[in-house]
Tab-separated table of N, CA and C in Angstrom:
chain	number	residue	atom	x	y	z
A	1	UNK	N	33.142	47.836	-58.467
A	1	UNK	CA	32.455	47.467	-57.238
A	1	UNK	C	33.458	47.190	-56.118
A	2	UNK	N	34.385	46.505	-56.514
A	2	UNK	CA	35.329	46.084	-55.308
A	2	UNK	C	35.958	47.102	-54.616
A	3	UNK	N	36.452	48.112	-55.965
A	3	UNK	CA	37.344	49.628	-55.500
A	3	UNK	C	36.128	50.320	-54.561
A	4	UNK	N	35.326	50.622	-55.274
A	4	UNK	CA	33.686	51.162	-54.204
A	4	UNK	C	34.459	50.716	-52.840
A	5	UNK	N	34.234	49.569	-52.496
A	5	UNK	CA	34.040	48.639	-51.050
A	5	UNK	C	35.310	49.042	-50.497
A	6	UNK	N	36.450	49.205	-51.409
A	6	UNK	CA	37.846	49.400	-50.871
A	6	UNK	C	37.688	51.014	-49.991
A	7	UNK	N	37.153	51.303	-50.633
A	7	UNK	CA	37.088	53.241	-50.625
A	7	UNK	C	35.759	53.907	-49.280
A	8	UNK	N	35.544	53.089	-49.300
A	8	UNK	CA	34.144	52.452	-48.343
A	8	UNK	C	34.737	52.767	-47.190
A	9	UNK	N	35.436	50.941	-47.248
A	9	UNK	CA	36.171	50.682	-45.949
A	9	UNK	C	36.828	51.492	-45.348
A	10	UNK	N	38.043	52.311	-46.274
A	10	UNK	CA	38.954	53.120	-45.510
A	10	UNK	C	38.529	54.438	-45.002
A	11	UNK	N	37.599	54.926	-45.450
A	11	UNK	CA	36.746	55.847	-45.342
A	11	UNK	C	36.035	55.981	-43.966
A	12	UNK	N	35.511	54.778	-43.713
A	12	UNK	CA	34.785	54.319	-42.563
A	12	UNK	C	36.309	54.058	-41.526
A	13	UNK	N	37.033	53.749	-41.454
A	13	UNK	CA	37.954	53.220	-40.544
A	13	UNK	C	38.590	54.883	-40.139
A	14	UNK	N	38.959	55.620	-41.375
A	14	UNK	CA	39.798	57.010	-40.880
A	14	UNK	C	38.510	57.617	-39.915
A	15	UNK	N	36.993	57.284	-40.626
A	15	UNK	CA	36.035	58.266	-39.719
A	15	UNK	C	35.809	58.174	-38.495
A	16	UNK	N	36.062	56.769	-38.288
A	16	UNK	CA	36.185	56.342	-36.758
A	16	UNK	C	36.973	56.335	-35.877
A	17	UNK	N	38.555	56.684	-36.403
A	17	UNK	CA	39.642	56.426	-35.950
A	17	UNK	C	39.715	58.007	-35.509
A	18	UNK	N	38.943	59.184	-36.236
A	18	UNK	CA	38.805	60.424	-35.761
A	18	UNK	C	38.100	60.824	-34.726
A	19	UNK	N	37.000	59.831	-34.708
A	19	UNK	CA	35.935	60.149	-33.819
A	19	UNK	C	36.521	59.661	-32.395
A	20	UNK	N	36.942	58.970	-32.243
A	20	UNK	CA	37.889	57.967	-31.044
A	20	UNK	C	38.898	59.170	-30.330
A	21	UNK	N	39.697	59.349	-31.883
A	21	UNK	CA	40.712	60.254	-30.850
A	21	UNK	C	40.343	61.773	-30.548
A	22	UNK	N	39.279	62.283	-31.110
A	22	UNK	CA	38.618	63.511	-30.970
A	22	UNK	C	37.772	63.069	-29.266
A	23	UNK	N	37.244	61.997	-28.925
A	23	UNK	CA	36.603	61.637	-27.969
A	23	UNK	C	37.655	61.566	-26.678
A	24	UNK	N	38.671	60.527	-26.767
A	24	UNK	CA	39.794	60.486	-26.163
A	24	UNK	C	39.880	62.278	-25.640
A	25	UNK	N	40.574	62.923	-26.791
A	25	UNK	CA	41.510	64.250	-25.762
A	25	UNK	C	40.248	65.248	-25.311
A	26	UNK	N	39.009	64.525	-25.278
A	26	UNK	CA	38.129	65.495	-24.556
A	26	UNK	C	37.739	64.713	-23.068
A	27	UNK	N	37.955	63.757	-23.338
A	27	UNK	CA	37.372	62.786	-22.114
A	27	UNK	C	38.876	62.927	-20.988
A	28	UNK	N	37.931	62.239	-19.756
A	28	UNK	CA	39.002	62.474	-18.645
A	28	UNK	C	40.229	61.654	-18.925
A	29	UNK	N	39.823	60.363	-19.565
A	29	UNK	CA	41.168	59.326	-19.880
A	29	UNK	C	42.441	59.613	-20.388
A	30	UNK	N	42.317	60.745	-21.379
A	30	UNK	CA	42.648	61.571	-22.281
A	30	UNK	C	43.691	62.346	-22.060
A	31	UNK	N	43.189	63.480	-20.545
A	31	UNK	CA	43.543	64.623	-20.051
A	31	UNK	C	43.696	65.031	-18.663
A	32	UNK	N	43.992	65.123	-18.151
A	32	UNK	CA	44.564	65.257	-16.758
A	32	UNK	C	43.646	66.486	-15.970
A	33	UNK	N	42.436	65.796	-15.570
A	33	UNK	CA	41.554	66.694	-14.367
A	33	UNK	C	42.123	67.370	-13.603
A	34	UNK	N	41.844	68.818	-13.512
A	34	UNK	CA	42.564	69.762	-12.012
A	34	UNK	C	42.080	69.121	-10.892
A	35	UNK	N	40.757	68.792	-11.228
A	35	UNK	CA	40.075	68.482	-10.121
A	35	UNK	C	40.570	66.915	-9.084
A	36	UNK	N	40.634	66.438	-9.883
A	36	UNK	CA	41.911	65.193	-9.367
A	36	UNK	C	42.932	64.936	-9.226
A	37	UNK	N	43.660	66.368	-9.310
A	37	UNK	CA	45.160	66.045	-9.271
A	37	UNK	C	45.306	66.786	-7.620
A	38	UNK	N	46.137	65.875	-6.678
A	38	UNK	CA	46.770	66.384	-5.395
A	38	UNK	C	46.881	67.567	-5.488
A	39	UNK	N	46.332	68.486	-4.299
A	39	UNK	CA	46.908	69.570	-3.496
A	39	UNK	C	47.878	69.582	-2.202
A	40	UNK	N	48.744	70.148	-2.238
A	40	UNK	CA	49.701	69.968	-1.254
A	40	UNK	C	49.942	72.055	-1.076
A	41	UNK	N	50.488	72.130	0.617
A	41	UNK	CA	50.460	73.731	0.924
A	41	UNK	C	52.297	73.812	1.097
A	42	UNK	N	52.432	74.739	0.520
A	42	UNK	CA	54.179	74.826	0.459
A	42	UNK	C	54.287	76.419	0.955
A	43	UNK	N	55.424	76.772	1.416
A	43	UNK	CA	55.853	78.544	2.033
A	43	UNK	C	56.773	78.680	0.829
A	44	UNK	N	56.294	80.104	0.055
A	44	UNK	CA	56.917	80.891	-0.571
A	44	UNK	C	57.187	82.485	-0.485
A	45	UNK	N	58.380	82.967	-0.187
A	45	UNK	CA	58.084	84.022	0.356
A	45	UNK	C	57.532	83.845	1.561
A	46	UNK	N	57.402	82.981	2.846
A	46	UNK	CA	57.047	83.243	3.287
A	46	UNK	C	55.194	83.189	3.612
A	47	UNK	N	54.432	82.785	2.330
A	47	UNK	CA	53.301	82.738	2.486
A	47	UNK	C	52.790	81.674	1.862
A	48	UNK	N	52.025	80.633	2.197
A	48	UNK	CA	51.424	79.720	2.133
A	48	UNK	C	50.782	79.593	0.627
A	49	UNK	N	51.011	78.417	-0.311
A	49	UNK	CA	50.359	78.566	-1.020
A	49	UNK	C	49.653	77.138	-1.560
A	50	UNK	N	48.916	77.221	-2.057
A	50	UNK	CA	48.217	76.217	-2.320
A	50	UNK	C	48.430	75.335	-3.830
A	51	UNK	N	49.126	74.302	-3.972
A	51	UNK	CA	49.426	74.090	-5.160
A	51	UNK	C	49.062	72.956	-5.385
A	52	UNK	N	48.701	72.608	-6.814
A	52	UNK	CA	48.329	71.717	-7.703
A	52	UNK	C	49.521	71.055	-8.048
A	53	UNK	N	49.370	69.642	-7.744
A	53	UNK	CA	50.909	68.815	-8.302
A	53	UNK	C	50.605	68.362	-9.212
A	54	UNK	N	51.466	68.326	-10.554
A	54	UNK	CA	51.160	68.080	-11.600
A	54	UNK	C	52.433	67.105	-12.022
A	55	UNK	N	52.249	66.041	-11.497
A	55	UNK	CA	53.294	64.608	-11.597
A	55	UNK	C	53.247	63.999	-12.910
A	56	UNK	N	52.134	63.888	-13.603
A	56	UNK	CA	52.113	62.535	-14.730
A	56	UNK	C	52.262	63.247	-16.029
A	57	UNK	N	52.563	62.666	-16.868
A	57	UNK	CA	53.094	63.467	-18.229
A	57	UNK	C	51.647	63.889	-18.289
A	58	UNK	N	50.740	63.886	-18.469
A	58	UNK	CA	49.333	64.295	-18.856
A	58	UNK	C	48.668	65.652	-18.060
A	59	UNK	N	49.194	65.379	-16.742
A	59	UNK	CA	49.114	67.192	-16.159
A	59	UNK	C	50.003	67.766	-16.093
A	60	UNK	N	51.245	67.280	-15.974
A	60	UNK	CA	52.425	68.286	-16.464
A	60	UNK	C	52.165	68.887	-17.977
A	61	UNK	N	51.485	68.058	-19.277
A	61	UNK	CA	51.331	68.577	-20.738
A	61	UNK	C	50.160	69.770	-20.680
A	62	UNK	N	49.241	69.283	-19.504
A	62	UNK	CA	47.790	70.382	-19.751
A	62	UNK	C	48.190	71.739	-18.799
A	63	UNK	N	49.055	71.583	-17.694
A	63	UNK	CA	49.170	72.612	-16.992
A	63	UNK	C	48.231	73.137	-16.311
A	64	UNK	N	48.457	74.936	-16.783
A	64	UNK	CA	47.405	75.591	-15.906
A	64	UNK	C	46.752	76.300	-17.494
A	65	UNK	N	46.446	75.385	-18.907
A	65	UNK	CA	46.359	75.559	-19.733
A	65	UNK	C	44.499	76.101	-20.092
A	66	UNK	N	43.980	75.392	-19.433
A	66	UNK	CA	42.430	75.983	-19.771
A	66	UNK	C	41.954	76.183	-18.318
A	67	UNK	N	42.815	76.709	-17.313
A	67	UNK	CA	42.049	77.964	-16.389
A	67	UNK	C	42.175	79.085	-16.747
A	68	UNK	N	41.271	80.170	-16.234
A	68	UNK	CA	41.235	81.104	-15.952
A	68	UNK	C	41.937	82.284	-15.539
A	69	UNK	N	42.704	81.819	-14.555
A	69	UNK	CA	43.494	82.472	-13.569
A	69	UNK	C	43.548	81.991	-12.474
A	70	UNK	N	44.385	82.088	-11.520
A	70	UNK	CA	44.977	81.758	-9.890
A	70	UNK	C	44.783	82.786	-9.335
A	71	UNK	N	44.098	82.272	-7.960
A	71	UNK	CA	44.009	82.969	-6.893
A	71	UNK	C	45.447	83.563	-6.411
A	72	UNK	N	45.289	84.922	-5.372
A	72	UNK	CA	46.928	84.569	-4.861
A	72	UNK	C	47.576	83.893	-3.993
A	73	UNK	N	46.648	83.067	-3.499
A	73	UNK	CA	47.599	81.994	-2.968
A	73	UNK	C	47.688	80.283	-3.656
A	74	UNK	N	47.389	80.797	-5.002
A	74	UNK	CA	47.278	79.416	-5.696
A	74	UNK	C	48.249	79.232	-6.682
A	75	UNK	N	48.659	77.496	-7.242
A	75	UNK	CA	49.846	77.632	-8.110
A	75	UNK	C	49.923	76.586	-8.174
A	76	UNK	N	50.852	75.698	-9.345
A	76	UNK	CA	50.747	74.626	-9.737
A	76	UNK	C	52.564	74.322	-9.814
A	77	UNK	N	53.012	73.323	-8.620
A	77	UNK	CA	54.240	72.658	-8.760
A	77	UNK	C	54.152	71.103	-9.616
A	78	UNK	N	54.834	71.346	-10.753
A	78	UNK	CA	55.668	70.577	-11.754
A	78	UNK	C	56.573	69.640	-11.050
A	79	UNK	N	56.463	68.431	-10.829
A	79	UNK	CA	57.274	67.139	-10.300
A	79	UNK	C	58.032	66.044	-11.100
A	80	UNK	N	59.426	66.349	-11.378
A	80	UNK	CA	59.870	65.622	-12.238
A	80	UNK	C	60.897	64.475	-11.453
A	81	UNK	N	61.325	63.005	-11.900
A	81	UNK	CA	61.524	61.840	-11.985
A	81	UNK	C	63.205	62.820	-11.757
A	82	UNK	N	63.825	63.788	-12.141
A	82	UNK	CA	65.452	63.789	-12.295
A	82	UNK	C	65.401	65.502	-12.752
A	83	UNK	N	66.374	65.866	-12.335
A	83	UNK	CA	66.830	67.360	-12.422
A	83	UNK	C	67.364	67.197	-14.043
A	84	UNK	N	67.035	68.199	-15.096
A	84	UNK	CA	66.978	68.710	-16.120
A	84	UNK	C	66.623	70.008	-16.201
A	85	UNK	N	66.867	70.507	-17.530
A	85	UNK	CA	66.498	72.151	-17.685
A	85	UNK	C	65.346	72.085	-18.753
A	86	UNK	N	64.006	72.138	-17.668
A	86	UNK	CA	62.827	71.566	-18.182
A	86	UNK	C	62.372	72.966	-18.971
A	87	UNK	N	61.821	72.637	-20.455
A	87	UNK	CA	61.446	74.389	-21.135
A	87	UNK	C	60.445	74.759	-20.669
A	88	UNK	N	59.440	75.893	-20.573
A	88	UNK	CA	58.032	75.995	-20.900
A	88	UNK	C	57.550	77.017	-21.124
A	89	UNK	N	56.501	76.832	-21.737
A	89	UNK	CA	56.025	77.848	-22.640
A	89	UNK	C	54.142	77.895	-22.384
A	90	UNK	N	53.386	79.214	-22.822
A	90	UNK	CA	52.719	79.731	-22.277
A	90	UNK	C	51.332	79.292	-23.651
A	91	UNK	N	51.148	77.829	-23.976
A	91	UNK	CA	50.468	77.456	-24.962
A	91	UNK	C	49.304	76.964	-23.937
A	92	UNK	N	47.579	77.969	-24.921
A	92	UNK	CA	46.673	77.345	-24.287
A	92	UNK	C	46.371	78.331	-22.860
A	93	UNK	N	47.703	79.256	-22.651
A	93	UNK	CA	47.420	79.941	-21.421
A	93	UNK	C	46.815	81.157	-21.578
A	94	UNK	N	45.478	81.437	-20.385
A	94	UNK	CA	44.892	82.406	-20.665
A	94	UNK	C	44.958	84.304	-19.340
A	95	UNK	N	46.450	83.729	-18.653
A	95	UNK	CA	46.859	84.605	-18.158
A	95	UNK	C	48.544	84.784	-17.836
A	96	UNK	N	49.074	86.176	-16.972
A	96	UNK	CA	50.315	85.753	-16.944
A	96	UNK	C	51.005	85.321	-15.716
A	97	UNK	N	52.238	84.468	-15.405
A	97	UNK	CA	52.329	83.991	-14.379
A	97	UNK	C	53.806	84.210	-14.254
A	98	UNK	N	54.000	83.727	-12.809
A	98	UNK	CA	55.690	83.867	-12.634
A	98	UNK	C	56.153	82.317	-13.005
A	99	UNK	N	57.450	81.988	-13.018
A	99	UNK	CA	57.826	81.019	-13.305
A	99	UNK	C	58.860	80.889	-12.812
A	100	UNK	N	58.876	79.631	-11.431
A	100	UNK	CA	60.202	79.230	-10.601
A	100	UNK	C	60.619	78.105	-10.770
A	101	UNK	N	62.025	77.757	-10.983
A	101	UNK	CA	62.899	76.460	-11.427
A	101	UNK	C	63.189	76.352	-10.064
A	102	UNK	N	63.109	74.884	-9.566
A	102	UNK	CA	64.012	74.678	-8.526
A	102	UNK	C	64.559	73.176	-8.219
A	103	UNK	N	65.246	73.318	-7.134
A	103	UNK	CA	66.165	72.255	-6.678
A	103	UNK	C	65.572	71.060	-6.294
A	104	UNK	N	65.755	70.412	-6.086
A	104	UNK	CA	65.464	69.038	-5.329
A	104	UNK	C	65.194	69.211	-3.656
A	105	UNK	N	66.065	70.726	-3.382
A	105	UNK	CA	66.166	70.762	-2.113
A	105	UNK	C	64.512	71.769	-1.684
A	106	UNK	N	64.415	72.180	-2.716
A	106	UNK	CA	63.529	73.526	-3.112
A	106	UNK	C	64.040	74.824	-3.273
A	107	UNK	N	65.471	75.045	-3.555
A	107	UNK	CA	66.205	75.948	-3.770
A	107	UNK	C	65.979	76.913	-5.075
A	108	UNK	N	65.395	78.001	-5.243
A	108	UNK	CA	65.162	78.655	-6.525
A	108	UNK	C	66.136	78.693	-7.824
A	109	UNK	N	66.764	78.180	-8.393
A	109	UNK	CA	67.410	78.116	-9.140
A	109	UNK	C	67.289	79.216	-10.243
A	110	UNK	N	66.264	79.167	-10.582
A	110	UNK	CA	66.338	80.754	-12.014
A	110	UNK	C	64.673	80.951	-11.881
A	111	UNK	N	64.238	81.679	-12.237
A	111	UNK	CA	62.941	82.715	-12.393
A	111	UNK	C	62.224	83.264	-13.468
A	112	UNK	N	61.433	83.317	-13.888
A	112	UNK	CA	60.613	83.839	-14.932
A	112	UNK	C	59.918	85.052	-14.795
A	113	UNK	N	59.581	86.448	-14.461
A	113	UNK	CA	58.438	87.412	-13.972
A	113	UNK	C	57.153	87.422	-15.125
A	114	UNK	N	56.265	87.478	-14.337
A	114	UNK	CA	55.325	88.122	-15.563
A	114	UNK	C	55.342	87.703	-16.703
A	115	UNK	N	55.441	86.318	-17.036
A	115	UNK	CA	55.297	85.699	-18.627
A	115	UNK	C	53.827	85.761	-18.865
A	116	UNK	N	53.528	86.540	-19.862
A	116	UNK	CA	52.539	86.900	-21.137
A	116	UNK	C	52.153	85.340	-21.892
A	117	UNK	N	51.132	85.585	-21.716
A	117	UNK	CA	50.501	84.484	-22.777
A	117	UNK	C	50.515	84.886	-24.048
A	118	UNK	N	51.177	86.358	-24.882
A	118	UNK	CA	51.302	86.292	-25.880
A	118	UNK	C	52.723	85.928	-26.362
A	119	UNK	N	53.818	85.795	-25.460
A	119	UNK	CA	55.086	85.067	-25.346
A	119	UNK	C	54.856	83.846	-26.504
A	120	UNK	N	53.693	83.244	-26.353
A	120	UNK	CA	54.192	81.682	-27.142
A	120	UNK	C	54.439	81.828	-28.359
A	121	UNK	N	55.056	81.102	-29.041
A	121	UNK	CA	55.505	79.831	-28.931
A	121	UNK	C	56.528	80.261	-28.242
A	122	UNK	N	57.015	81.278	-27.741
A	122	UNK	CA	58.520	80.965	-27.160
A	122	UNK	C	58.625	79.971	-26.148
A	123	UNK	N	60.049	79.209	-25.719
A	123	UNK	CA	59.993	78.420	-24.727
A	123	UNK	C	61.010	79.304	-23.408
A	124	UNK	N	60.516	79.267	-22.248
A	124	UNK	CA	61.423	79.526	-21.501
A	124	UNK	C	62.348	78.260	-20.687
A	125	UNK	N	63.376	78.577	-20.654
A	125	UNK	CA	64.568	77.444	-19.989
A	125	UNK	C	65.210	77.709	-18.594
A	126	UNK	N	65.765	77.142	-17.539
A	126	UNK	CA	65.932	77.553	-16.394
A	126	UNK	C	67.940	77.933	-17.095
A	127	UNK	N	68.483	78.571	-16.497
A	127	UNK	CA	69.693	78.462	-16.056
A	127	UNK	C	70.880	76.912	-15.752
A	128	UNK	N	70.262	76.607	-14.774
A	128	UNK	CA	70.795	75.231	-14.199
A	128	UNK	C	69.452	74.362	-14.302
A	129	UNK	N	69.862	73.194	-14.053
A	129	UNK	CA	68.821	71.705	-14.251
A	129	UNK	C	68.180	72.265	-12.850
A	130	UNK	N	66.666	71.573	-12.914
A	130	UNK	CA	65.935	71.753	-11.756
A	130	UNK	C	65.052	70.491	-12.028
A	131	UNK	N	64.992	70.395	-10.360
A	131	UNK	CA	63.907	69.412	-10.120
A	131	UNK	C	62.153	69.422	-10.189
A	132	UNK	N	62.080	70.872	-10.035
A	132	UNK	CA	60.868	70.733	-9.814
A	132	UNK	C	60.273	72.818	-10.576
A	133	UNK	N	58.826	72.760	-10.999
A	133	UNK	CA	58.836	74.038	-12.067
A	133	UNK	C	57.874	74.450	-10.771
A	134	UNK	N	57.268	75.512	-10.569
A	134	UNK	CA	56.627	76.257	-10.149
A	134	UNK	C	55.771	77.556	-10.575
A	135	UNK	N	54.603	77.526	-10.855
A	135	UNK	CA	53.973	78.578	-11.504
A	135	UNK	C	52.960	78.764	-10.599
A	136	UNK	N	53.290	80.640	-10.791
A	136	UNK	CA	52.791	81.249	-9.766
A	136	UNK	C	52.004	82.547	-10.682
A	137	UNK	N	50.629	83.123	-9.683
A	137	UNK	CA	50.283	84.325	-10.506
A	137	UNK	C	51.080	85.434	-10.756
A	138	UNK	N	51.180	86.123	-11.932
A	138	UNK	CA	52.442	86.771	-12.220
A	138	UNK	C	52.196	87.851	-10.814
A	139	UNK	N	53.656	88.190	-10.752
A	139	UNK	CA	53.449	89.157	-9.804
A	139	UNK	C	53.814	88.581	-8.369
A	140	UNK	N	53.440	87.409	-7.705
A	140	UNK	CA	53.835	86.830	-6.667
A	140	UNK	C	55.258	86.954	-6.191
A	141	UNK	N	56.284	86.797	-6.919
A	141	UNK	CA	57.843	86.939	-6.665
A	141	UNK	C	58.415	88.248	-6.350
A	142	UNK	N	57.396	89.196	-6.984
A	142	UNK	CA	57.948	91.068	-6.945
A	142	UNK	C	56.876	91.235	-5.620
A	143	UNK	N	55.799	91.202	-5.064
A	143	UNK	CA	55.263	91.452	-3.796
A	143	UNK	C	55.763	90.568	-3.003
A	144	UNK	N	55.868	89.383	-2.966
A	144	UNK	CA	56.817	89.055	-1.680
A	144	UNK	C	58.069	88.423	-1.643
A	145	UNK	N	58.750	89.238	-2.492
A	145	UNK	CA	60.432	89.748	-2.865
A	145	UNK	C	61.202	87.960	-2.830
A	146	UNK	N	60.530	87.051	-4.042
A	146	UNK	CA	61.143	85.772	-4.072
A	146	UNK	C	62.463	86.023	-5.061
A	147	UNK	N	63.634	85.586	-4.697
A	147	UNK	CA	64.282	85.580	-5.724
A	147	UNK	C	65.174	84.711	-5.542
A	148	UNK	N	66.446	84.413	-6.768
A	148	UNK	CA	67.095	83.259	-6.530
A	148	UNK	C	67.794	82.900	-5.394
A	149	UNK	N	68.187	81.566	-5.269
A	149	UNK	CA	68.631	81.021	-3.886
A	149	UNK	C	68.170	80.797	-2.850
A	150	UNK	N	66.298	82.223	-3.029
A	150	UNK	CA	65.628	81.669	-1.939
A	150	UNK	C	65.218	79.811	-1.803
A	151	UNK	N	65.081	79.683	-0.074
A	151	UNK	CA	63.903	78.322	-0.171
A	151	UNK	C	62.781	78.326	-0.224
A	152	UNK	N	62.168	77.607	-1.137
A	152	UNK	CA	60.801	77.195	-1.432
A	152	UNK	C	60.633	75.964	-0.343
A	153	UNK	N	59.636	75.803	0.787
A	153	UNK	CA	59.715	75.006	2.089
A	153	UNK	C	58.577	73.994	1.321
A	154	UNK	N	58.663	72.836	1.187
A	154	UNK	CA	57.749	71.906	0.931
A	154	UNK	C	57.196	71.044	2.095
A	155	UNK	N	56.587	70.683	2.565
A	155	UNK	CA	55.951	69.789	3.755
A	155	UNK	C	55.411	68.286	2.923
C-alpha cells in the first residue's frame, strides 16, 4: 500500500511537471512574440528595411523560426550585450535567408548567401566577432550588391 502511494505520487508530480512545461513553451511567457518584439527601419544596400529586433535570449533563441517567409523589405537584426563570433543555424526554419555579421559600427563583417533550411544542424560562424546578426530574405545581398565592409546605416 505505501509503495502504491509512493508510485502514485511520483507519477502525479512527473505528470504535472510535463503538463507545466509543455504549457510554458507554448504560451507567450515561454516564447518570444514577433508580434511584440520592436521594429526599427535600417538602409541596406541602400534600401530600407524593416526589421524585427530580437534583443532577449528568448527572441534571439526563436528567431525567424516558425514564419513563413520575409517580405523583401523585411528582416530580423540580432542585438547582442558584446562583440563575439555568434553561430547560427537554420533550426525550425522554413525558408532560405542571407546572413550578415556586423560591427558595432554596422560594418559588414562576414556574410552568409542563400542558407537552406536543409543546412541544419550545421552552424554558421562569422569570420571576426560581431556585434550584431542580420537576417535577410535569401537573395537580398546579390540584388542589391551588399558585401563586406559595406555600412549597414541604423537610425
Amino acid at each position: 500500500m505505501k509503495r502504491t502511494f509512493i508510485y502514485a505520487t511520483v507519477l502525479l508530480i512527473c505528470a504535472v511537471g510535463i503538463t507545466v512545461f509543455s504549457w510554458w513553451g507554448k504560451s507567450e511567457f515561454g516564447r518570444a512574440s514577433l508580434e511584440n518584439l520592436p521594429v526599427q527601419v535600417i538602409q541596406v544596400g541602400g534600401r530600407d528595411v524593416h526589421v524585427t529586433i530580437a534583443d532577449t535570449i528568448s527572441s534571439r533563441e526563436r528567431g525567424l523560426g516558425d514564419r513563413t517567409g520575409l517580405a523583401p523589405d523585411e528582416g530580423m537584426l540580432f542585438v547582442f550585450a558584446s562583440d563575439a563570433k555568434y553561430g547560427f543555424w537554420m533550426k525550425d526554419m522554413h525558408f532560405p535567408i542571407d546572413i550578415l555579421w556586423l560591427s558595432g559600427r554596422g560594418e559588414v563583417l562576414d556574410m552568409r548567401k542563400d542558407v537552406s533550411p536543409a543546412t541544419y544542424p550545421a552552424i554558421f560562424t562569422p569570420k571576426a566577432p560581431a556585434r550584431f546578426v542580420l537576417e535577410l530574405p535569401a537573395g537580398f545581398s546579390e540584388a542589391y550588391n551588399v558585401k563586406i565592409g559595406d555600412e549597414v546605416k541604423m537610425r
